[in-house]
The first five atom37 places (N, CA, C, CB, O) and aatype in JSON, in Angstrom:
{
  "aatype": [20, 20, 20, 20, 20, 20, 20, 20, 20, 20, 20, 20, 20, 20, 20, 20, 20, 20, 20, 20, 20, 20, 20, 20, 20, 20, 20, 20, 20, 20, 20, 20, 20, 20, 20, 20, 20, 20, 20, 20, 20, 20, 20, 20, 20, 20, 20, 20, 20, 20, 20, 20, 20, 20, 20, 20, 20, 20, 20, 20, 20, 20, 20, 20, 20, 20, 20, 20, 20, 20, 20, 20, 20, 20, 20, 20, 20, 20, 20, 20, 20, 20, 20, 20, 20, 20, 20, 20, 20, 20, 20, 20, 20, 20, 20, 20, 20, 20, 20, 20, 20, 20, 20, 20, 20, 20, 20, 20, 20, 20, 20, 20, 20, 20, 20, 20, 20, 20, 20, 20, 20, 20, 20, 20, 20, 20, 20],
  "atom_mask": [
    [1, 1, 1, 1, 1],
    [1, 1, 1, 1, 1],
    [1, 1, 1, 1, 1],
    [1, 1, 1, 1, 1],
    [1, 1, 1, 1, 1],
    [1, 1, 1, 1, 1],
    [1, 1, 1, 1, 1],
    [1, 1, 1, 1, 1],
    [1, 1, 1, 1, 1],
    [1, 1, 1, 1, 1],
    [1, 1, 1, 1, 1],
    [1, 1, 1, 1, 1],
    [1, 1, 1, 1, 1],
    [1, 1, 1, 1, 1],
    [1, 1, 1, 1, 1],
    [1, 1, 1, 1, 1],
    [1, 1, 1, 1, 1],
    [1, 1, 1, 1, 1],
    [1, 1, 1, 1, 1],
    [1, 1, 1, 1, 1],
    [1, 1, 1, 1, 1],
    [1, 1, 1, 1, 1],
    [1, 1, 1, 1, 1],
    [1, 1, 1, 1, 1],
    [1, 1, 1, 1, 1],
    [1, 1, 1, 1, 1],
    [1, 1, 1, 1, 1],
    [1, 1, 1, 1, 1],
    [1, 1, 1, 1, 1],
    [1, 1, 1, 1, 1],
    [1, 1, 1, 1, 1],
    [1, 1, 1, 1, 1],
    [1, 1, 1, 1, 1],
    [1, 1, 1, 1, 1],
    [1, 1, 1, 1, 1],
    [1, 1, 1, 1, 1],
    [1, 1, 1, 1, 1],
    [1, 1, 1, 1, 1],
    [1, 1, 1, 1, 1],
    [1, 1, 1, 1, 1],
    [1, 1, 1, 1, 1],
    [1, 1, 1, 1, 1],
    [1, 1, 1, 1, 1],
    [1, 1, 1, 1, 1],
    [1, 1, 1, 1, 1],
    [1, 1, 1, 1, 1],
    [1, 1, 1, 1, 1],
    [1, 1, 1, 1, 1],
    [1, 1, 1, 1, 1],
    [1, 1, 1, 1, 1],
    [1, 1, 1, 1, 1],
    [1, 1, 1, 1, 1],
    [1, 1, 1, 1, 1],
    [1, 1, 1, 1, 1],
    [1, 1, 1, 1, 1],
    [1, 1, 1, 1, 1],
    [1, 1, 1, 1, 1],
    [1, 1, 1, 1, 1],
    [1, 1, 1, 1, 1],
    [1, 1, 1, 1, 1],
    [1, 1, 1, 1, 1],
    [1, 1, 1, 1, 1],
    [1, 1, 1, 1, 1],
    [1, 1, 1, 1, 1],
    [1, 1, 1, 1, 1],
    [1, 1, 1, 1, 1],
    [1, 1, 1, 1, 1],
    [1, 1, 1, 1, 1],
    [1, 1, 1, 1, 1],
    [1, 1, 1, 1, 1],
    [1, 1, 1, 1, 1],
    [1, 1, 1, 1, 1],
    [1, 1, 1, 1, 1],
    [1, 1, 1, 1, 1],
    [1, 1, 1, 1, 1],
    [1, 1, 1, 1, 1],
    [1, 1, 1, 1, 1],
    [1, 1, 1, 1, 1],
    [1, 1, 1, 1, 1],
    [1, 1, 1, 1, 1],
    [1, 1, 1, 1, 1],
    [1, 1, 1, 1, 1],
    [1, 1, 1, 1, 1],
    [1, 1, 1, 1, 1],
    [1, 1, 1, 1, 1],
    [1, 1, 1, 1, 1],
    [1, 1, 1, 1, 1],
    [1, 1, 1, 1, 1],
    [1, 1, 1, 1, 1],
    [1, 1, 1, 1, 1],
    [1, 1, 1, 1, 1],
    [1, 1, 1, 1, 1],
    [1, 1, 1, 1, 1],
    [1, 1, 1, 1, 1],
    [1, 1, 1, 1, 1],
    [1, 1, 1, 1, 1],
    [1, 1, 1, 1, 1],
    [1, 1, 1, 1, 1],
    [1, 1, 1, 1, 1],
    [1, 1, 1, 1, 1],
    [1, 1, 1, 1, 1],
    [1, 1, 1, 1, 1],
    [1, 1, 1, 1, 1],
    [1, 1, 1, 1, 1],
    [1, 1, 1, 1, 1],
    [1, 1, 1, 1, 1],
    [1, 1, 1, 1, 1],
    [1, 1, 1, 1, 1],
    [1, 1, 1, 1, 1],
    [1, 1, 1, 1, 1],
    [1, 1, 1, 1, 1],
    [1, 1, 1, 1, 1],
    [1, 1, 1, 1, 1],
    [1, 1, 1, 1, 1],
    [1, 1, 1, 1, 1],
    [1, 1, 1, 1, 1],
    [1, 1, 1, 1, 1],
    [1, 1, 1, 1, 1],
    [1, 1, 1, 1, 1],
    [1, 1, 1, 1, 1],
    [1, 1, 1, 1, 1],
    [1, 1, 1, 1, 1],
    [1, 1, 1, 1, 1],
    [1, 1, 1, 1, 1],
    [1, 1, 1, 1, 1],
    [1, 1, 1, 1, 1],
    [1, 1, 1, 1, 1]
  ],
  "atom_positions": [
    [[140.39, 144.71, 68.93], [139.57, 143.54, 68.63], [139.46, 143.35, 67.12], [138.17, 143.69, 69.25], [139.63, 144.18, 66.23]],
    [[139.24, 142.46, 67.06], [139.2, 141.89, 65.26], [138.18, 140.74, 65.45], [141.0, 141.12, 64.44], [138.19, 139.77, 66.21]],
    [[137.08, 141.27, 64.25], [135.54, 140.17, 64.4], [136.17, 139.73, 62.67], [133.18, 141.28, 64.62], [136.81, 140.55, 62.0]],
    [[135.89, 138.58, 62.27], [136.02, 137.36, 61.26], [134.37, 137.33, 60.94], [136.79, 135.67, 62.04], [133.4, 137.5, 61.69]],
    [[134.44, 137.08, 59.73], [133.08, 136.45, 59.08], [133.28, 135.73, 58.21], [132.15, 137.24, 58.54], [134.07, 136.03, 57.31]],
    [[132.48, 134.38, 58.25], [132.91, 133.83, 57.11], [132.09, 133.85, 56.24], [133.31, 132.75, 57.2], [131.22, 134.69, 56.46]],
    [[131.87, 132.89, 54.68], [131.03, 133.11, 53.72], [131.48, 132.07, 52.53], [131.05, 134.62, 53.38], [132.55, 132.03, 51.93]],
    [[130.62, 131.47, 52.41], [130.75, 130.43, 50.73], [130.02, 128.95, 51.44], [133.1, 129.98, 49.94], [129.23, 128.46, 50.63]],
    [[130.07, 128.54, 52.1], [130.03, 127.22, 52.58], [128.38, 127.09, 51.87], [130.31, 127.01, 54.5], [127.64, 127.89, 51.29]],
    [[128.28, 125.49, 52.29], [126.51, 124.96, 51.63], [126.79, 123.46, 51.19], [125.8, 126.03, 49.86], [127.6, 122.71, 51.73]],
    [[126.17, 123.23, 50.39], [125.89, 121.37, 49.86], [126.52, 121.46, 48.56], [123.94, 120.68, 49.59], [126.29, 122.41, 47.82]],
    [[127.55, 120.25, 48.11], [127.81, 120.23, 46.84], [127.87, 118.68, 46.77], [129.07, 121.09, 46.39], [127.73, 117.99, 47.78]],
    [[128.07, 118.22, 45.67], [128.33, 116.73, 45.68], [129.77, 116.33, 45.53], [127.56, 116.07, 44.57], [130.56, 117.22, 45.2]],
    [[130.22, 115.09, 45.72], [131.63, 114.57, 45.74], [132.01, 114.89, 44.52], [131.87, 113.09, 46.03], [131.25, 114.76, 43.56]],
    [[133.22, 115.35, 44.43], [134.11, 116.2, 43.16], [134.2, 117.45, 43.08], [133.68, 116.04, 41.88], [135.21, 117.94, 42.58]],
    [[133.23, 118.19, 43.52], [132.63, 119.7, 43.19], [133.7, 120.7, 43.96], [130.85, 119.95, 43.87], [134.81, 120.31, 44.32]],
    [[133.22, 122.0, 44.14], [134.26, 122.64, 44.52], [133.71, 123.67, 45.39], [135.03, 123.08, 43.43], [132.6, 123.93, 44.93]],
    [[133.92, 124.36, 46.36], [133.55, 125.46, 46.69], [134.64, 126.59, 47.01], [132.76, 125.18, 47.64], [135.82, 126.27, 47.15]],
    [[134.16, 128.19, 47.15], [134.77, 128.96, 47.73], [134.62, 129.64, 49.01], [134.85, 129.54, 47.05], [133.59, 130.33, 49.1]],
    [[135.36, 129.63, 50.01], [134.94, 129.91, 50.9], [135.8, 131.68, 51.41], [135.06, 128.53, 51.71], [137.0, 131.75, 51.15]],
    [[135.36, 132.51, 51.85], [135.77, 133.72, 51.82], [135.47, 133.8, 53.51], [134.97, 134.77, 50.65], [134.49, 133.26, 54.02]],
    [[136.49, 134.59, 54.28], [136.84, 135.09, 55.04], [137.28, 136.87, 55.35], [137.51, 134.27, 55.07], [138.34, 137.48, 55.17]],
    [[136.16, 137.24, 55.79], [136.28, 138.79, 55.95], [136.43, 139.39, 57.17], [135.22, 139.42, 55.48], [135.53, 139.16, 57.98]],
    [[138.06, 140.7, 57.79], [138.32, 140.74, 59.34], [137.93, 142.42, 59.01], [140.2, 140.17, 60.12], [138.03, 143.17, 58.04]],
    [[137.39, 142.52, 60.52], [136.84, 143.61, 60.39], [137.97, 144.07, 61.71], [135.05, 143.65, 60.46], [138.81, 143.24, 62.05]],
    [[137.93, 145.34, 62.36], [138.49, 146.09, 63.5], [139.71, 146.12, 63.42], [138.21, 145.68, 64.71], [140.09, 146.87, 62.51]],
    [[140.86, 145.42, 64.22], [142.42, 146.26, 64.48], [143.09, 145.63, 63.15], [143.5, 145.76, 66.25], [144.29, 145.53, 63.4]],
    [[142.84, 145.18, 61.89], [143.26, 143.88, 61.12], [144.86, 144.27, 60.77], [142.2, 143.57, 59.55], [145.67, 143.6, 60.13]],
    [[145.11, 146.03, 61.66], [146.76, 145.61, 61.11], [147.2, 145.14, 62.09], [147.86, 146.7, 60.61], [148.43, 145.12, 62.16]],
    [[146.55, 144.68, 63.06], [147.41, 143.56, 64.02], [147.94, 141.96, 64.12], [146.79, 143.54, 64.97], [148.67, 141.25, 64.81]],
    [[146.96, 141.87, 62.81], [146.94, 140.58, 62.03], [147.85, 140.01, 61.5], [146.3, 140.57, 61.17], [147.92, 140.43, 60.35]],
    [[148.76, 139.13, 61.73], [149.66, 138.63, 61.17], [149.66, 137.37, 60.47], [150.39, 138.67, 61.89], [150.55, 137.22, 59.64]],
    [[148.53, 136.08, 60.71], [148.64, 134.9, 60.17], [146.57, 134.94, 60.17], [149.82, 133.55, 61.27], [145.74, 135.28, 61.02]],
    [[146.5, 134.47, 58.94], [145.01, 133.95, 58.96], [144.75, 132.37, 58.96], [144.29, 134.52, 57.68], [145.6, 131.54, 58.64]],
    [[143.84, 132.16, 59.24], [143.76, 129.99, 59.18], [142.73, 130.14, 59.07], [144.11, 128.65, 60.52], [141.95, 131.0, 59.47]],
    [[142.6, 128.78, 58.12], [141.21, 127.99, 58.46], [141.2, 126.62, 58.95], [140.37, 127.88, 57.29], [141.97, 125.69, 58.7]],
    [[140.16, 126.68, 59.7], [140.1, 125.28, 60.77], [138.8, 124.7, 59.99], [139.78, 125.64, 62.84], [138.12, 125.3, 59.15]],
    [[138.67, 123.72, 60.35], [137.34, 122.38, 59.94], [136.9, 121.53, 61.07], [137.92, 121.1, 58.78], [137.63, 120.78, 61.71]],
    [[135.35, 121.76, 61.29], [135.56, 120.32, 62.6], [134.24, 119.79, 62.03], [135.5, 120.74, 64.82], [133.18, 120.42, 61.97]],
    [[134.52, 118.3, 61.54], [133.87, 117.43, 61.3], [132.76, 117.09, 62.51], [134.77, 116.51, 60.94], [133.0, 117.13, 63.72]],
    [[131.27, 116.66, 61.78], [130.56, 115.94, 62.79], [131.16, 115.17, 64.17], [129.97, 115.03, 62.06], [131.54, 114.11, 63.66]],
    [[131.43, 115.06, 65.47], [131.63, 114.53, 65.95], [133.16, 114.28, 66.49], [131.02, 113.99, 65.5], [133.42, 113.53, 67.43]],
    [[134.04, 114.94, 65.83], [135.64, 115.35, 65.56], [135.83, 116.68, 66.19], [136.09, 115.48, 63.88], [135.17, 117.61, 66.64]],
    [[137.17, 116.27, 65.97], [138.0, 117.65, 67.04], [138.32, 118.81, 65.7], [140.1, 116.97, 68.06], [138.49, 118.41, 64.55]],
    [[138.36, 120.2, 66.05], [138.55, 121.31, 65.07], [140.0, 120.38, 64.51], [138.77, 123.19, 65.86], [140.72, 119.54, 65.04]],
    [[139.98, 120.95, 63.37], [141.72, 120.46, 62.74], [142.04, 121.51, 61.91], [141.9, 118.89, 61.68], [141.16, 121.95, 61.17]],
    [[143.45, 122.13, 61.9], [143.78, 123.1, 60.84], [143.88, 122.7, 59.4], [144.98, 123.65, 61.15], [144.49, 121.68, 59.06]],
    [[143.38, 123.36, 58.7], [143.72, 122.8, 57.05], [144.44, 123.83, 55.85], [142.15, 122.39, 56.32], [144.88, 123.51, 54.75]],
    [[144.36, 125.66, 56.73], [145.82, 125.86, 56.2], [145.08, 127.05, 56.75], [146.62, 125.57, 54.49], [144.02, 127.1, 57.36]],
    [[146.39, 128.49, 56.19], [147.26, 129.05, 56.53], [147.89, 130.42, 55.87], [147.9, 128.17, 56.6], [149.04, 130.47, 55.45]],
    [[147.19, 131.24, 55.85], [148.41, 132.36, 55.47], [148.93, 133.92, 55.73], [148.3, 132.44, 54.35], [148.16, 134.87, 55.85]],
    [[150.5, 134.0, 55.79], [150.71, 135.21, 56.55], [150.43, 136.13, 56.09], [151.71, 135.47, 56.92], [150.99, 136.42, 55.04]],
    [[149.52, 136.94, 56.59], [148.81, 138.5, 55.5], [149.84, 139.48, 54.99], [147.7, 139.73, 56.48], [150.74, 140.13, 55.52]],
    [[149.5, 139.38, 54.1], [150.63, 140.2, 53.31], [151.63, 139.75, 52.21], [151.48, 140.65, 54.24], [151.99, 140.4, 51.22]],
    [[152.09, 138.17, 52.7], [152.75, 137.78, 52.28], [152.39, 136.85, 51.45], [153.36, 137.65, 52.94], [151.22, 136.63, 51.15]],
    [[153.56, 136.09, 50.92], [152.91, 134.57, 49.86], [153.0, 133.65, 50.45], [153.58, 134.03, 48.5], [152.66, 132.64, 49.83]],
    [[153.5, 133.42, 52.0], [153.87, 132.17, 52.79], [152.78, 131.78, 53.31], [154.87, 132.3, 53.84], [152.06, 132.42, 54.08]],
    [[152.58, 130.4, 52.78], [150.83, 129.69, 52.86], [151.65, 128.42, 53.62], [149.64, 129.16, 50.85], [152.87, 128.24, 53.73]],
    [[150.29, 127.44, 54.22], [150.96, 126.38, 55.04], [149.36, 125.69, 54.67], [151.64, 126.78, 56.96], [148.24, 126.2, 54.59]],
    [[149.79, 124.52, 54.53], [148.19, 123.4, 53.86], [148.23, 122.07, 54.4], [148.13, 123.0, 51.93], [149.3, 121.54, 54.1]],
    [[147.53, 121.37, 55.03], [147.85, 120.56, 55.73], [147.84, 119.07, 55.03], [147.12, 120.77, 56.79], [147.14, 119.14, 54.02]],
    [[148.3, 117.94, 55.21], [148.8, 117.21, 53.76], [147.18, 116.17, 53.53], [150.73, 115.92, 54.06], [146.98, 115.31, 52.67]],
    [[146.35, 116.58, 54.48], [144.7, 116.1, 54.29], [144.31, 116.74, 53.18], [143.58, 116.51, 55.52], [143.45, 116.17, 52.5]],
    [[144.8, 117.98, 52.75], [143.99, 118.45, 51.53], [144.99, 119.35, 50.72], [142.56, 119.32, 51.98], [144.52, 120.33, 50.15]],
    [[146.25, 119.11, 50.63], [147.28, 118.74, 50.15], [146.7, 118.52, 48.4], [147.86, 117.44, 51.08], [146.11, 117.56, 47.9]],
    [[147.25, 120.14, 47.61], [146.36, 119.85, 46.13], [145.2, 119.45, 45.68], [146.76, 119.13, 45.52], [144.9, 118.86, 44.65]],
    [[144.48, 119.88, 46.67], [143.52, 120.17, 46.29], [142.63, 121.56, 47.43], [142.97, 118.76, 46.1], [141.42, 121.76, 47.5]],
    [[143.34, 122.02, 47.89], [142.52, 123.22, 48.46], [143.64, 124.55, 48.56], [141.81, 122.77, 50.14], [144.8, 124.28, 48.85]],
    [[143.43, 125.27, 48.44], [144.08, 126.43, 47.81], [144.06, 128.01, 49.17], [142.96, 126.74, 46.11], [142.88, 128.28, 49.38]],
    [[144.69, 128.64, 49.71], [144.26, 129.51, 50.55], [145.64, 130.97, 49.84], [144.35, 128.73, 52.47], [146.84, 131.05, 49.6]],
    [[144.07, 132.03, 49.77], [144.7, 133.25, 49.14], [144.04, 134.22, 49.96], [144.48, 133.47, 47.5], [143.09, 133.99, 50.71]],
    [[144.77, 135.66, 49.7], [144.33, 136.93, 49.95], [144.26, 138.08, 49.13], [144.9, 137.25, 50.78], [144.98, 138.46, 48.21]],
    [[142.97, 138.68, 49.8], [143.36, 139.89, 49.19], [143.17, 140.93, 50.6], [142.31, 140.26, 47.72], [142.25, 141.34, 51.3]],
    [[144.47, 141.04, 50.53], [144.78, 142.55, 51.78], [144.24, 143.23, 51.46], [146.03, 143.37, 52.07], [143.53, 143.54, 52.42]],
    [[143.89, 144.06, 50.31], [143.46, 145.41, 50.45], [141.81, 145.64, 50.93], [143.75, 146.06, 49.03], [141.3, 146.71, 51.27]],
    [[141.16, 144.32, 50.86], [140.1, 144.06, 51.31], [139.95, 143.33, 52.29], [139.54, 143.74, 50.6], [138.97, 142.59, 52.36]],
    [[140.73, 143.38, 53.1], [140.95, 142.06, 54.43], [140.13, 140.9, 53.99], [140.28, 142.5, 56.2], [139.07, 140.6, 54.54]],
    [[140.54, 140.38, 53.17], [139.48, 139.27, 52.46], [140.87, 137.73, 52.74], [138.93, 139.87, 50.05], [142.06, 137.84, 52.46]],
    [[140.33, 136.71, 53.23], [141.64, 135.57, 52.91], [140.16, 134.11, 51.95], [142.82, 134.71, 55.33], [139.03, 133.74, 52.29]],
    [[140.66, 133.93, 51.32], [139.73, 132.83, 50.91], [140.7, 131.06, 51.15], [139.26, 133.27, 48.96], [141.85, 130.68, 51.37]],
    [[139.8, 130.67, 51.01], [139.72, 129.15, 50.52], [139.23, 128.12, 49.63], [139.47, 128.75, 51.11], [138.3, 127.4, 50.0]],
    [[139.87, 127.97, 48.32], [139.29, 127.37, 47.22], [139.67, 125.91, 47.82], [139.9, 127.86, 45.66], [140.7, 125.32, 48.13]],
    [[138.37, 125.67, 47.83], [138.68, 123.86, 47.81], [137.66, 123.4, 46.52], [138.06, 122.85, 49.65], [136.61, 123.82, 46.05]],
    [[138.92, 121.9, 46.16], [138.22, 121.54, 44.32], [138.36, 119.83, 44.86], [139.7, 122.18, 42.26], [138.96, 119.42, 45.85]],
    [[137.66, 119.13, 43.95], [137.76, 117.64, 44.47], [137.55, 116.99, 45.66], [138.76, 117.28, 44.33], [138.11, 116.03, 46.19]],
    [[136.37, 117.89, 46.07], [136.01, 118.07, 47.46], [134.78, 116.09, 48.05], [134.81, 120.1, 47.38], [134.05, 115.65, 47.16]],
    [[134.79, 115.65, 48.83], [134.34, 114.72, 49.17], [133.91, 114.7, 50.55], [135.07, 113.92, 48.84], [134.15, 115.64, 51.31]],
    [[133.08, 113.31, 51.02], [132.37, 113.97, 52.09], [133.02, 113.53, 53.07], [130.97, 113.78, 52.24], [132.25, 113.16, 53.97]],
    [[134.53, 113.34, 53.4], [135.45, 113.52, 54.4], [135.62, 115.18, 54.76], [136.82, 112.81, 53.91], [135.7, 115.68, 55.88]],
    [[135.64, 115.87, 53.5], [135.42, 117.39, 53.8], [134.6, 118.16, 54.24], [135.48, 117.92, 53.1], [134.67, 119.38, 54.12]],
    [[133.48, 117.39, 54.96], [132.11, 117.79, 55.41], [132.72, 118.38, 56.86], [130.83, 116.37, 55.49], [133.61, 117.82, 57.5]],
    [[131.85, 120.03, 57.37], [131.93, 119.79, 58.44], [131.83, 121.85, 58.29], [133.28, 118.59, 59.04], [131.65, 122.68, 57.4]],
    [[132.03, 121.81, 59.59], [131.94, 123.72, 59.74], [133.22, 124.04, 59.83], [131.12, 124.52, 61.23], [134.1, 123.55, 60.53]],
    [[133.26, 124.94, 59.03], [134.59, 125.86, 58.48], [134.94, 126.86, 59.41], [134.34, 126.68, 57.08], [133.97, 127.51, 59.81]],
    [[136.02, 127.17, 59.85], [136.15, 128.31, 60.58], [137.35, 129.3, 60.01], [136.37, 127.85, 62.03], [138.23, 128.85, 59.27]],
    [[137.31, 130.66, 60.41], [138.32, 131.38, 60.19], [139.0, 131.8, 61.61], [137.89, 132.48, 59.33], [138.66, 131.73, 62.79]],
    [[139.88, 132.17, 61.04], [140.52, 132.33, 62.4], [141.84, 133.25, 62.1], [140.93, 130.76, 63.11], [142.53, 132.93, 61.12]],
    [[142.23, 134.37, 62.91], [143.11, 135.16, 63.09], [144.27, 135.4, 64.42], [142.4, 136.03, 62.89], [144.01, 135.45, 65.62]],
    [[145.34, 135.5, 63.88], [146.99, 135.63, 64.66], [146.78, 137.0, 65.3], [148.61, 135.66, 63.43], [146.38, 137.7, 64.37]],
    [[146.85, 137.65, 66.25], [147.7, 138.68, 66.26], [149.09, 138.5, 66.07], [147.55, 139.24, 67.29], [149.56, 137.37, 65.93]],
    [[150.0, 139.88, 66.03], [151.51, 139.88, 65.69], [152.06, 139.82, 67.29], [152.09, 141.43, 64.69], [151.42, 140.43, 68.15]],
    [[153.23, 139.08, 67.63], [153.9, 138.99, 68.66], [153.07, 137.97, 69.65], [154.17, 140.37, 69.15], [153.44, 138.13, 70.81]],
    [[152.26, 137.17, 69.55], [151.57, 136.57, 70.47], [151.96, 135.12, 70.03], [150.03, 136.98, 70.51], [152.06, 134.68, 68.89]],
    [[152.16, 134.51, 71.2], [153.02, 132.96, 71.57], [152.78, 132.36, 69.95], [152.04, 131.64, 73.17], [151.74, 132.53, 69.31]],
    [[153.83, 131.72, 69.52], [153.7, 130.95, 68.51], [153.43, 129.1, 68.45], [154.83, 131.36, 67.94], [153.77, 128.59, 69.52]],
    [[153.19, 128.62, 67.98], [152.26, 127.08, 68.33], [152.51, 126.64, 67.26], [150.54, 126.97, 68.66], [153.07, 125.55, 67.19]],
    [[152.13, 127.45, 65.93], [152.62, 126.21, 64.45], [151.1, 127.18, 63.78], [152.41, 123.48, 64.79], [150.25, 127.79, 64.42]],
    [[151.22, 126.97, 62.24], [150.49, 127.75, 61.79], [149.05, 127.33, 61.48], [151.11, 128.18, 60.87], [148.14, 128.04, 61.06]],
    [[149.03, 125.32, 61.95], [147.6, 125.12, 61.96], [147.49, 124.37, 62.96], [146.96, 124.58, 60.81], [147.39, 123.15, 63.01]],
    [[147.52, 125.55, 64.21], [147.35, 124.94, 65.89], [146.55, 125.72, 66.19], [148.54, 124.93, 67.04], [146.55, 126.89, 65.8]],
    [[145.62, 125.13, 67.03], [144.35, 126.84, 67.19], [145.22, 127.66, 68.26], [142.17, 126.5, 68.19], [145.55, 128.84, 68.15]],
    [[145.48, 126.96, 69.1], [146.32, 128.07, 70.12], [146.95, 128.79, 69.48], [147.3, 127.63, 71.11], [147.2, 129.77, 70.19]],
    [[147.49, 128.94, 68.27], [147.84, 130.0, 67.88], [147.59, 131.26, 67.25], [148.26, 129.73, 67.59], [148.31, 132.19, 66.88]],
    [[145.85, 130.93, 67.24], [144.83, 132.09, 67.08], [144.27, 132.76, 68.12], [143.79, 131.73, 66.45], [144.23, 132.13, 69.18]],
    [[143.71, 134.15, 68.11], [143.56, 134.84, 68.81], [142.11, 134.92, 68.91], [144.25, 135.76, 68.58], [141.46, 134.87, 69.95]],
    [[141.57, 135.1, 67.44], [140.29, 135.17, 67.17], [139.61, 134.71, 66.21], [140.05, 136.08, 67.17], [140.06, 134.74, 65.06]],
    [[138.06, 134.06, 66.57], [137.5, 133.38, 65.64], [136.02, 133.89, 65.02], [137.47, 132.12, 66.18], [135.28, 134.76, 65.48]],
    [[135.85, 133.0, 63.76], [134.55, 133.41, 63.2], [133.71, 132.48, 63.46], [134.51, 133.69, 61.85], [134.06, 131.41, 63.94]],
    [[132.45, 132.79, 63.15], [131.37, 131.73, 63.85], [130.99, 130.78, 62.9], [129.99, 132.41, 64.41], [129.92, 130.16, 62.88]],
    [[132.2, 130.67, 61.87], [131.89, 129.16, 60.63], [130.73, 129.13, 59.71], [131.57, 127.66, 61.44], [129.65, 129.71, 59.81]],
    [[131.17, 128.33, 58.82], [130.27, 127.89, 57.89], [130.23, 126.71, 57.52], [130.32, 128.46, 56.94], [131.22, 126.0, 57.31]],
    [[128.84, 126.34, 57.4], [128.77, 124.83, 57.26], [128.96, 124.71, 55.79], [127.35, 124.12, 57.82], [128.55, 125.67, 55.12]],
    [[129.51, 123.67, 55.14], [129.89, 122.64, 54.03], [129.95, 121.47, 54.47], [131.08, 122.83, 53.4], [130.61, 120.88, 55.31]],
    [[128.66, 121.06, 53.32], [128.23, 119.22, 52.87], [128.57, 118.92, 52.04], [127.0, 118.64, 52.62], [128.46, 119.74, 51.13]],
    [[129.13, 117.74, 51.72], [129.44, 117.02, 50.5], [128.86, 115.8, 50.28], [130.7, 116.81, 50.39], [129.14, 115.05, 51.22]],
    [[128.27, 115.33, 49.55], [127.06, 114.24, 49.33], [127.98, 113.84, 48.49], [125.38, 114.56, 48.8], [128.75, 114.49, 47.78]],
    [[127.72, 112.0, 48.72], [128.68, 111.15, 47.89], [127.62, 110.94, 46.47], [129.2, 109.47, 48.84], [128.0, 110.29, 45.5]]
  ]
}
């Protein structure tokens, strides 16, 4: 099993920036791809990126496309998400979310292709 926590989310105003941090606790060398998902008020979850642990291969979805950033640090099972130029289309609860290795592949910002999730964080953006 592998439990996710997330951390950074809150209120900023249009332009501003936040960081959002993602921490896996239990089997995490089974971990092969981390994501973060977003589901707006009233909207369906949507992926907004992506990356394979360990590696530098990131995937960003073209909604926030230069302006949101997704890194790691393995040695701390830590994956973050810098988002900058943030607006209140970006409003909504953040999720993390984890791959196991060898389990059906879907695309790297499809939830079916996660195994396991964190219980989100909310981020507001006031115009």
């Amino acid at each position: 099993q592998v439990q996710l926590v997330e951390s950074g989310g809150g209120s900023v105003q249009a332009g501003g920036s936040l960081r959002l941090s993602c921490t896996a606790s239990g089997s995490t060398d089974s971990i092969e791809y981390v994501g973060w998902f977003r589901q707006p008020p009233g909207n369906e979850r949507e992926g907004v990126a992506a990356i394979r642990v360990g590696l530098p291969t990131t995937f960003i979805a073209n909604s926030v496309e230069g302006r949101f950033t997704i890194s790691q640090d393995s040695a701390k099972n830590m994956v973050f998400l810098q988002m900058n130029s943030l607006n209140p289309d970006d409003s909504g609860i953040y999720y993390c979310a984890a791959r196991r290795d060898g389990e059906q592949w879907y695309g790297p910002l499809v939830m079916r292709t996660y195994n396991y999730w964190g219980q989100g964080t909310q981020v507001t953006v006031s115009s």
